[in-house]
Tab-separated table of C-alpha atoms in Angstrom:
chain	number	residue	atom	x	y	z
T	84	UNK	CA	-6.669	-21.958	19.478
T	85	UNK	CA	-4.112	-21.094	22.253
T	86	UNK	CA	-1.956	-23.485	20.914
T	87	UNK	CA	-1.986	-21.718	17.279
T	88	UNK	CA	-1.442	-18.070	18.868
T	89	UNK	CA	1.390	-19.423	21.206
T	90	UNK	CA	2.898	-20.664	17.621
T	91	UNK	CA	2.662	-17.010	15.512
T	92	UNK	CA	3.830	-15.819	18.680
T	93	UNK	CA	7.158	-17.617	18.284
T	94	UNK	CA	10.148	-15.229	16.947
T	95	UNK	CA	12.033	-18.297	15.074
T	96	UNK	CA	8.874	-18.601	13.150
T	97	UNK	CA	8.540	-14.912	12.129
T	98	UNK	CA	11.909	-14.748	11.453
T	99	UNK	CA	11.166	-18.203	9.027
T	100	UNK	CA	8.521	-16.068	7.393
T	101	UNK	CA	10.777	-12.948	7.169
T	102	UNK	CA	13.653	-15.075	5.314
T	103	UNK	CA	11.229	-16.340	2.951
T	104	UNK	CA	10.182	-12.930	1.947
T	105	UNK	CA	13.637	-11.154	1.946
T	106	UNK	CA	15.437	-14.283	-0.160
T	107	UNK	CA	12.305	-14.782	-2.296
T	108	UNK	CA	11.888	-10.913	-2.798
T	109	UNK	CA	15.681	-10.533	-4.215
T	110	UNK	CA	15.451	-13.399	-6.471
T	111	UNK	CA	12.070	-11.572	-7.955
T	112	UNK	CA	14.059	-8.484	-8.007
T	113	UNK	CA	17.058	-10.413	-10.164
T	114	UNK	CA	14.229	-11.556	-12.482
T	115	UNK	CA	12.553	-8.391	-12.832
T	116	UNK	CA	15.830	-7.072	-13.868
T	117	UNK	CA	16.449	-9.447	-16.371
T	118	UNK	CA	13.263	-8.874	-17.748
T	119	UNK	CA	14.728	-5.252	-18.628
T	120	UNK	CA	15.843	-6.642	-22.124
T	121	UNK	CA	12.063	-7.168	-23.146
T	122	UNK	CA	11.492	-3.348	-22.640
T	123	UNK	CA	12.872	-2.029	-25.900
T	124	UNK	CA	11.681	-5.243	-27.724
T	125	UNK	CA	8.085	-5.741	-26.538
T	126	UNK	CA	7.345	-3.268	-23.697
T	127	UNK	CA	3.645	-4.878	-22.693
T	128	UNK	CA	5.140	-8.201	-21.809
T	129	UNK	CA	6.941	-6.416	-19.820
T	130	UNK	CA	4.746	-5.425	-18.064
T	131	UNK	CA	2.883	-8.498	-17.846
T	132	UNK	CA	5.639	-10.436	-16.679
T	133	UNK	CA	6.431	-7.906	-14.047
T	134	UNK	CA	2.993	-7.621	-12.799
T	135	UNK	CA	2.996	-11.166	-12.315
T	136	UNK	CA	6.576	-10.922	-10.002
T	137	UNK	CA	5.416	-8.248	-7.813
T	138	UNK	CA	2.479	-10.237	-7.306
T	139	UNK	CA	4.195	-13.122	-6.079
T	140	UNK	CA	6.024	-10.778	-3.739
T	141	UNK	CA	3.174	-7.939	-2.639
T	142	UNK	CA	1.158	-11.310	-2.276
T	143	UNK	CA	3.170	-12.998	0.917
T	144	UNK	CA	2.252	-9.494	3.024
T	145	UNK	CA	-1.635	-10.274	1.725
T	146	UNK	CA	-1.068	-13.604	3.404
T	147	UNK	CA	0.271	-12.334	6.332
T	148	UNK	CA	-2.763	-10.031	6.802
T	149	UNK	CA	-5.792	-12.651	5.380
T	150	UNK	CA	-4.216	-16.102	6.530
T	151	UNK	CA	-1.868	-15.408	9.100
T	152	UNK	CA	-3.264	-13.013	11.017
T	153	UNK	CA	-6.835	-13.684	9.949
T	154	UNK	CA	-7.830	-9.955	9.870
T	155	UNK	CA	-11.594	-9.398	8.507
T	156	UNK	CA	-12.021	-6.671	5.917
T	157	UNK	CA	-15.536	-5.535	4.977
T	158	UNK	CA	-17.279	-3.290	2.340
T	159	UNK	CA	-19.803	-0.771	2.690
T	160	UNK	CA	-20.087	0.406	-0.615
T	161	UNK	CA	-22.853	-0.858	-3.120
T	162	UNK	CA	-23.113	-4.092	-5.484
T	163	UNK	CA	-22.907	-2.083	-8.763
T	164	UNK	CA	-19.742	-0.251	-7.374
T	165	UNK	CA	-18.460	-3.911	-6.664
T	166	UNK	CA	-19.042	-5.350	-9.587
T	167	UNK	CA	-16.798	-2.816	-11.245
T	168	UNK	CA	-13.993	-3.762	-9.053
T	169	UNK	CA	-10.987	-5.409	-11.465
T	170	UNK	CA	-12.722	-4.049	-14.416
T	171	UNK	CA	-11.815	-0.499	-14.952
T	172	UNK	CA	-8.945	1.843	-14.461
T	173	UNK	CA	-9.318	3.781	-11.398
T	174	UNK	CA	-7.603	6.445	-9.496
T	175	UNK	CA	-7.848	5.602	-5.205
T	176	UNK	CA	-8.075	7.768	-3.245
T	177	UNK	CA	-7.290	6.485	0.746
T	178	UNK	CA	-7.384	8.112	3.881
T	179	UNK	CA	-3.876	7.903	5.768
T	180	UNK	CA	-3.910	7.200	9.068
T	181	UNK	CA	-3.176	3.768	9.999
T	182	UNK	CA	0.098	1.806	9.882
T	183	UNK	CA	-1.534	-1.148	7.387
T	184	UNK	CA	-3.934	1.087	5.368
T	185	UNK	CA	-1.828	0.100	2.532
T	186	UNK	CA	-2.325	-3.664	3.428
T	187	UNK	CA	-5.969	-3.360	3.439
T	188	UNK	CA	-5.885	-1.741	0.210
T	189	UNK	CA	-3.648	-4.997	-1.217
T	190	UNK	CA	-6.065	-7.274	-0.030
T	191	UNK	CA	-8.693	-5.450	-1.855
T	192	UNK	CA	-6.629	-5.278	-4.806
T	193	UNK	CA	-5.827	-8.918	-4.489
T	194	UNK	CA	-9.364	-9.733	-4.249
T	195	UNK	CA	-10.412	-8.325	-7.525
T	196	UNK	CA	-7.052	-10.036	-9.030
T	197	UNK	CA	-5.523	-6.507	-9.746
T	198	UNK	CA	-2.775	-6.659	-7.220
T	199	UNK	CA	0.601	-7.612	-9.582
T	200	UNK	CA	-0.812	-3.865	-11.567
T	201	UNK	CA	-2.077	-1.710	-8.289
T	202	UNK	CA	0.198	1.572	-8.235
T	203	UNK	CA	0.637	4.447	-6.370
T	204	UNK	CA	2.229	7.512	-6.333
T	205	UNK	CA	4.904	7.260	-3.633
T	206	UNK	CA	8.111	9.636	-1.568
T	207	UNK	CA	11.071	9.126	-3.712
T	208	UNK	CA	12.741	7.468	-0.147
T	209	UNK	CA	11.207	4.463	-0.515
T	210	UNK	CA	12.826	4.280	-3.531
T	211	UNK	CA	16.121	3.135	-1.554
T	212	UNK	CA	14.048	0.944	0.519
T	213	UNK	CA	15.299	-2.689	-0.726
T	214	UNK	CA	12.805	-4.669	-2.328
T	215	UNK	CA	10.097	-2.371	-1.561
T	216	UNK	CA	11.534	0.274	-3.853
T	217	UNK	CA	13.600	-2.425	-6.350
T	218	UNK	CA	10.366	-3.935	-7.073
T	219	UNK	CA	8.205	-0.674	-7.460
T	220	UNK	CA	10.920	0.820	-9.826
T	221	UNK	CA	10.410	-2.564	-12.107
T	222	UNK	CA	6.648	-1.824	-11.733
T	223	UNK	CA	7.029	1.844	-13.187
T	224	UNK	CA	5.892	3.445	-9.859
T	225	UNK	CA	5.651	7.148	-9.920
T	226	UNK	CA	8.058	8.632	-6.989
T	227	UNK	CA	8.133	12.118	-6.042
T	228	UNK	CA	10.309	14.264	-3.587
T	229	UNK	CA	6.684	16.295	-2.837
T	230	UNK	CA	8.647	19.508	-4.069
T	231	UNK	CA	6.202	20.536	-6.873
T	232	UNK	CA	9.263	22.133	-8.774
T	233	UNK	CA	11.912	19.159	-8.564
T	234	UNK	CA	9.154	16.582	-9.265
T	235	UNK	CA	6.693	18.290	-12.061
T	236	UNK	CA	8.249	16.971	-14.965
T	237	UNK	CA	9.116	13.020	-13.587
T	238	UNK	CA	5.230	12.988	-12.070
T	239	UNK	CA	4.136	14.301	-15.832
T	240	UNK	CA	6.040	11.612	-17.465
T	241	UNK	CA	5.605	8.437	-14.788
T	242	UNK	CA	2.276	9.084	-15.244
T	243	UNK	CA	1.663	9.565	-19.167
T	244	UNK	CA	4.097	6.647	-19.655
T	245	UNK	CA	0.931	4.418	-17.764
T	246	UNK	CA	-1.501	5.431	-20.293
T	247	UNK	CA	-1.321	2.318	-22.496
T	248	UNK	CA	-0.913	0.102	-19.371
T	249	UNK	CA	-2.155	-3.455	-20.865
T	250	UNK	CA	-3.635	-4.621	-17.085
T	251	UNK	CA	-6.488	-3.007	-15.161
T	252	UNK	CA	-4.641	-0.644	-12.354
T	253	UNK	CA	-5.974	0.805	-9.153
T	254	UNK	CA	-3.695	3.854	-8.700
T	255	UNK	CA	-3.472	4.568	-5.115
T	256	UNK	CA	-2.952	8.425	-3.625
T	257	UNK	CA	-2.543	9.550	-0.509
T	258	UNK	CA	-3.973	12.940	-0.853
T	259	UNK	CA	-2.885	13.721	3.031
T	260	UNK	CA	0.827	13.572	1.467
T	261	UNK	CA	1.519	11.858	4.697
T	262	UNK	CA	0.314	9.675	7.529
T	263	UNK	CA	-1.941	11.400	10.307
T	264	UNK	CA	-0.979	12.336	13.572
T	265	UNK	CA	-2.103	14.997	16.029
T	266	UNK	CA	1.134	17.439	15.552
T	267	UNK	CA	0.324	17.147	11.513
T	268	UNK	CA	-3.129	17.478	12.006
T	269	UNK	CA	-3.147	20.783	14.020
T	270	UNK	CA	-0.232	22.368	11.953
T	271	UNK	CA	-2.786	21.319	9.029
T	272	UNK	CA	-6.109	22.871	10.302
T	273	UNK	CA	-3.962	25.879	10.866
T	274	UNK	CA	-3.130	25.998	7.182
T	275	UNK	CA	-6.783	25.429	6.229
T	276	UNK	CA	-7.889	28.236	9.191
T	277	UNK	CA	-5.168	30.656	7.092
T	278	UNK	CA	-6.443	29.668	3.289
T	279	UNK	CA	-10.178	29.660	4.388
T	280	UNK	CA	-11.081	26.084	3.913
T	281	UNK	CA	-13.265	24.032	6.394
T	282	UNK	CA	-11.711	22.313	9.566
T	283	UNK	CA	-11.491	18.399	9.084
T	284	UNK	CA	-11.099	16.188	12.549
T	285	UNK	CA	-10.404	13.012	10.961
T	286	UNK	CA	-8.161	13.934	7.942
T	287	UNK	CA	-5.302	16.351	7.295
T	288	UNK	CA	-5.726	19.090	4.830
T	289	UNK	CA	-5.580	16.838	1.306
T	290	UNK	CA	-2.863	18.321	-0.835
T	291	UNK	CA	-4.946	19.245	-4.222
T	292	UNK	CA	-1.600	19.569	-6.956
T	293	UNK	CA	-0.933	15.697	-6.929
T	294	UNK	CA	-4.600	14.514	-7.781
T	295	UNK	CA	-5.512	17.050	-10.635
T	296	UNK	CA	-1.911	16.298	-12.517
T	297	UNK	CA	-2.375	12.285	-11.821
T	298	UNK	CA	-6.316	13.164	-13.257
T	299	UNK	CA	-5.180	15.018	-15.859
T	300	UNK	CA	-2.585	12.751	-17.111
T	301	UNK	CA	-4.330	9.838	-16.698
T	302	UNK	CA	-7.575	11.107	-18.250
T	303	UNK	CA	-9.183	8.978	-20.644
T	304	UNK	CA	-6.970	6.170	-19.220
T	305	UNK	CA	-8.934	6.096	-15.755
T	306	UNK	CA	-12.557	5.735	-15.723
T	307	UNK	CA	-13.361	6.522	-12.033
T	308	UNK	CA	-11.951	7.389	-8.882
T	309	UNK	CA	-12.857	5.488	-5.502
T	310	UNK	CA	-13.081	6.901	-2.774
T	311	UNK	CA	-12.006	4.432	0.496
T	312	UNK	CA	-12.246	5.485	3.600
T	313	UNK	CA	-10.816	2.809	6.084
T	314	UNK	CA	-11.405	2.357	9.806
T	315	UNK	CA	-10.881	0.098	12.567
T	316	UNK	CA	-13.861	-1.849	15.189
T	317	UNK	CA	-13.626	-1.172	18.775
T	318	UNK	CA	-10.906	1.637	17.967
T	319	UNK	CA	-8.334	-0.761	17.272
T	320	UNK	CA	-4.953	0.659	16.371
T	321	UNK	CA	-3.275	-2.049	14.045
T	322	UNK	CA	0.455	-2.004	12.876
T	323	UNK	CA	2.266	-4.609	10.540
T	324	UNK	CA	4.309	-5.501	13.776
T	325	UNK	CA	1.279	-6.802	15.628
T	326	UNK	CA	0.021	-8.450	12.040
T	327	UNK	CA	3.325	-10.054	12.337
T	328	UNK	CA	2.662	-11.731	15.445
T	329	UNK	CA	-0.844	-13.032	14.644
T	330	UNK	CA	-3.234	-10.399	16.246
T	331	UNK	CA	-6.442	-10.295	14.123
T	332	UNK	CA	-8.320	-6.842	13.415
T	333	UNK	CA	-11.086	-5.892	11.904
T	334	UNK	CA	-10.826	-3.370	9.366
T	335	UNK	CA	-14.395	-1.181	7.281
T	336	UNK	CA	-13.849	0.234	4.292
T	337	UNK	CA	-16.402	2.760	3.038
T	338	UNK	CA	-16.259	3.044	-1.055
T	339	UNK	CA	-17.797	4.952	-2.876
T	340	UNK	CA	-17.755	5.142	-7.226
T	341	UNK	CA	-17.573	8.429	-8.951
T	342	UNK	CA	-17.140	8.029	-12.730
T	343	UNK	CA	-14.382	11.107	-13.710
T	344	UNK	CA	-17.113	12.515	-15.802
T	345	UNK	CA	-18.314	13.980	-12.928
T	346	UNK	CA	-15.103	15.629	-11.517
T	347	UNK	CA	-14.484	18.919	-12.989
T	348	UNK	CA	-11.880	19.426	-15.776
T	349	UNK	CA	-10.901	23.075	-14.926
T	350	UNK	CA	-7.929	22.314	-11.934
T	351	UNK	CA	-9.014	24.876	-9.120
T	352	UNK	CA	-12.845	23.380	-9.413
T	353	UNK	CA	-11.352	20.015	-9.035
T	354	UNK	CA	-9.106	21.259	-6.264
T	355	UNK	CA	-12.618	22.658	-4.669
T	356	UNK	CA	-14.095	19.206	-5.122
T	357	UNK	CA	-11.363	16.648	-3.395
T	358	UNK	CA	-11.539	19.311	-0.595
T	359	UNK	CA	-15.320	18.837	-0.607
T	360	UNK	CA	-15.024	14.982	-0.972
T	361	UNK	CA	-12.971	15.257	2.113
T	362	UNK	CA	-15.218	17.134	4.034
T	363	UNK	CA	-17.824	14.309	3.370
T	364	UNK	CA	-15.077	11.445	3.882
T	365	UNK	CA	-14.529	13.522	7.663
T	366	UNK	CA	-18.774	13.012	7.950
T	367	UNK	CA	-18.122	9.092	7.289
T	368	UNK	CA	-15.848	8.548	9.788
T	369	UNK	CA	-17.915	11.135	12.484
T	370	UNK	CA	-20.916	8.958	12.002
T	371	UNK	CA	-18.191	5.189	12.261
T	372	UNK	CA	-16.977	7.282	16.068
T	373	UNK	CA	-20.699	7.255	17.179
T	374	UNK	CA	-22.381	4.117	15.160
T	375	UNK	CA	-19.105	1.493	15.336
T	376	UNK	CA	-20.437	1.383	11.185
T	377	UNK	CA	-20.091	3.383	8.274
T	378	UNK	CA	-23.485	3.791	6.578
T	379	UNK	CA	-24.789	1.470	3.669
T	380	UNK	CA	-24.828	-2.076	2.567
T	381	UNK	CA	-21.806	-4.358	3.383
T	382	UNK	CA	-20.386	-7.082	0.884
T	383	UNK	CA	-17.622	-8.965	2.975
T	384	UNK	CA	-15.035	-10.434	-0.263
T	385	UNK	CA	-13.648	-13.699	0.025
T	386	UNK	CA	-10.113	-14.305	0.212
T	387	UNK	CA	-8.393	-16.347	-2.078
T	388	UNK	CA	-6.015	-19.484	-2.300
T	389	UNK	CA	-3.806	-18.014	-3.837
T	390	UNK	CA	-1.686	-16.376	-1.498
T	391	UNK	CA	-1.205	-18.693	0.600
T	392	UNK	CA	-0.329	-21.166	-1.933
T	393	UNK	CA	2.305	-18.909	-3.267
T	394	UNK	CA	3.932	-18.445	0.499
T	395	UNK	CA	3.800	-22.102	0.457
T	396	UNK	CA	5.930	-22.731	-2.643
T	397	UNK	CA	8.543	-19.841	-1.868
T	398	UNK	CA	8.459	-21.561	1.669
T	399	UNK	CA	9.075	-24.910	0.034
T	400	UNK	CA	11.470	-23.752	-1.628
T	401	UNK	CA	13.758	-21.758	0.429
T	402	UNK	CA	13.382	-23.332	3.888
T	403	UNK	CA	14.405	-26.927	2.845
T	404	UNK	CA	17.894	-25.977	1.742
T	405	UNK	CA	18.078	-23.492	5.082
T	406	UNK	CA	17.001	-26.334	7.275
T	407	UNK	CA	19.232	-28.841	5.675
T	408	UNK	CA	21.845	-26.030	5.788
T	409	UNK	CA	21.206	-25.504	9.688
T	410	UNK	CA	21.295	-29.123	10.383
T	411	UNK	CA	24.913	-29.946	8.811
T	412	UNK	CA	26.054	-26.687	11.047
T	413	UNK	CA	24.991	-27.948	14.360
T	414	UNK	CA	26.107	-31.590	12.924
T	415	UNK	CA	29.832	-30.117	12.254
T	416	UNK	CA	30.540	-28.868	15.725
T	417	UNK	CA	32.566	-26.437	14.235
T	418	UNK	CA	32.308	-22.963	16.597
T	419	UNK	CA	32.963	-21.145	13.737
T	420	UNK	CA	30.496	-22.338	11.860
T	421	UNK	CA	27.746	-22.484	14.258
T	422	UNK	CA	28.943	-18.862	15.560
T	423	UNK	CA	28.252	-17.327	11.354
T	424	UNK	CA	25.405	-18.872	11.279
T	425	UNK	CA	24.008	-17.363	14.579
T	426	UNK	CA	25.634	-13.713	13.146
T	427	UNK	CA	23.749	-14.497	10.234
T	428	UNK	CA	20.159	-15.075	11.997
T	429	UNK	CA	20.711	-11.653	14.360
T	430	UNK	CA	21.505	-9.665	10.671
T	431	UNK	CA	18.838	-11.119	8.908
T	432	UNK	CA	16.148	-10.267	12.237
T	433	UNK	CA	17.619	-6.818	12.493
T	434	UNK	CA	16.852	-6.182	8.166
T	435	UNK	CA	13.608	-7.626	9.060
T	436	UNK	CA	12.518	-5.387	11.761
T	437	UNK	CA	13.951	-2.644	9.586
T	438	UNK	CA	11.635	-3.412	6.616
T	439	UNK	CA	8.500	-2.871	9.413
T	440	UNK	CA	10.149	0.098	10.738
T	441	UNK	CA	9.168	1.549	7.192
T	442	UNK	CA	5.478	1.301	8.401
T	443	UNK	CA	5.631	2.235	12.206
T	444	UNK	CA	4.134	5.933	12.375
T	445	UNK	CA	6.656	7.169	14.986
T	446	UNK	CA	9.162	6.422	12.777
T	447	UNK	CA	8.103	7.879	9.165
T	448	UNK	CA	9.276	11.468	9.070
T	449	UNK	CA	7.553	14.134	7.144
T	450	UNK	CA	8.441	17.530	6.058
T	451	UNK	CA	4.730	17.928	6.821
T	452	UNK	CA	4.708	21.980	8.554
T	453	UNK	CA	7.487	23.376	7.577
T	454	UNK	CA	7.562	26.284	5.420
T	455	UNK	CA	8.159	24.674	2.023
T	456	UNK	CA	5.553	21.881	2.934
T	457	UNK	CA	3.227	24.980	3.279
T	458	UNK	CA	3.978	26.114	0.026
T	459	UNK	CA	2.886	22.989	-1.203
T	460	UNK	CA	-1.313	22.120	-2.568
């Protein structure tokens, strides 16, 4: 067991890993692309095909998280709400506080085999993020600059364009609008002191505008909206770096089912009811501070073969030529050889370490506070 943590622990292995994402994720991005001719022809195979790519891609960062890592994820949430899972439209709903909530959420998406379709309403910077934001733009993600004005009419559109989606999606929002910390959180209670809305100590003040539009436009599409609410045992602060290196956590998810029938049509009572729902989502994680549990039944999913297998056949794929590659350099004795391909592995670490740096809270900004954020549901 030593042995194996001594071995994730090793950078040339990470680094390994991280070349088999990067190459693998740009030749899935050149794909998707060409795929782009299908869309006037025969839009749903399309989307099938591209659903498929980002799988193979999103799918490595599952493995990192299930195989690598080994980190435990576990239900609370009932069988009937389970057995649902993969078989309906749904809008997410996810609390926003850790650096892998998002993996989490994969896993569970890649657990019910909806993972290649899984959306999400995301900041129009990740956009420019390479392969993060190539492959989301393929996959007809909705991004927003989370200026109500500027993004009205592209968040009406992503999201009405979805409505004949031919796979089962789990759309994932953020209602927070952005990650929690302790500045955000007391600028936000003093927003929700000024509009007369309940204090929340777990959450941020949930940002109303962006779930009533993606409700209403995706109304008699969706057939539900889950409610996760994700914590951590023994207070555990996980990041993607420390996934990375092997360190296993062990993440709850509370989920609860409510079919849209039951959220209100009229937009200020739905407004009043996320608010409400976050309210009780703050009670969930009170009673997970004091019991190390979130109440109800757990159902612990298995993982599946499949991402690994894929890692495997990307890593197949791309390391024997890089190995071979690094062999004939050291082989040539040639110092300028030997000195591009060391250039080469100190770029390609630095991109990697970038690419995390997209996670690491104290490095993803927000306009969170300032007087337009305010403004802002």
């Amino acid at each position: 067991m030593a042995l194996l943590d001594y071995l994730k622990s090793l950078f040339i292995l990470q680094l390994l890993m991280g070349f088999v994402f990067v190459v693998s994720g740009l030749i899935i991005n050149f794909i998707q692309l060409c795929t782009c001719i299908l869309w006037p022809i025969n839009r749903q195979l399309y989307r099938r095909i591209n659903c498929r790519l980002s799988y193979s891609l999103w799918s490595q960062l599952v493995m990192l998280l299930e195989w690598w890592s080994g980190t435990d994820c576990t239900l609370y949430t009932d069988q009937a709400t389970v057995d649902m899972f993969g078989k309906e439209h749904a809008i997410i709903i996810l609390n926003h506080n850790f650096e892998i909530d998002f993996l989490c959420g994969w896993t569970m998406c890649e657990r019910y085999g909806i993972l290649g379709s899984s959306k999400v309403l995301a900041k129009h910077e990740l956009l420019k993020v390479p392969l993060i934001g190539w492959t989301w733009y393929f996959l007809e993600i909705v991004f927003c600059k989370r200026k109500w004005e500027e993004d009205k009419n592209t968040v009406f559109k992503g999201l009405s364009r979805l409505k004949d989606y031919p796979e089962y999606m789990w759309f994932l929002l953020y209602c927070e609008g952005t990650r929690f910390t302790e500045k955000k959180h007391q600028i936000s209670m003093e927003i929700a002191e000024s509009k007369g809305l309940p204090k929340l100590k777990y959450h941020l003040l949930p940002r109303t505008k962006g779930f009533t539009t993606t409700l209403q436009c995706l109304k008699g599409t969706v057939t539900a909206v889950y409610d996760v609410t994700l914590n951590f045992k023994d207070n555990q602060t996980p990041t993607l770096l420390g996934i990375v290196n092997g360190k296993q956590y062990k993440s709850d998810l509370s989920v609860r089912r409510f079919p849209v029938e039951e959220i209100p049509d009229d937009e200020k009572e739905c407004a009043n009811w996320l608010h409400k729902l976050y309210q009780e989502k703050d009670a969930l994680q009170e009673h997970y501070s004091k019991e190390g549990k979130f109440p109800g039944p757990t159902i612990i999913p298995p993982r599946r073969l499949w991402t690994l297998l894929n890692f495997l056949f990307w890593a197949t794929l791309l390391l024997s030529p890089l190995i071979n590659f690094a062999c004939g350099v050291v082989v040539s004795g040639s110092p300028l050889l030997i000195i591009g391909f060391i250039l080469f592995l100190i770029i390609a670490s630095i991109a990697i370490r970038r690419l995390i740096g997209v996670t690491e809270v104290k490095k993803t900004g927000s306009s969170y506070g300032n007087q337009e954020a305010k403004k802002q549901n």
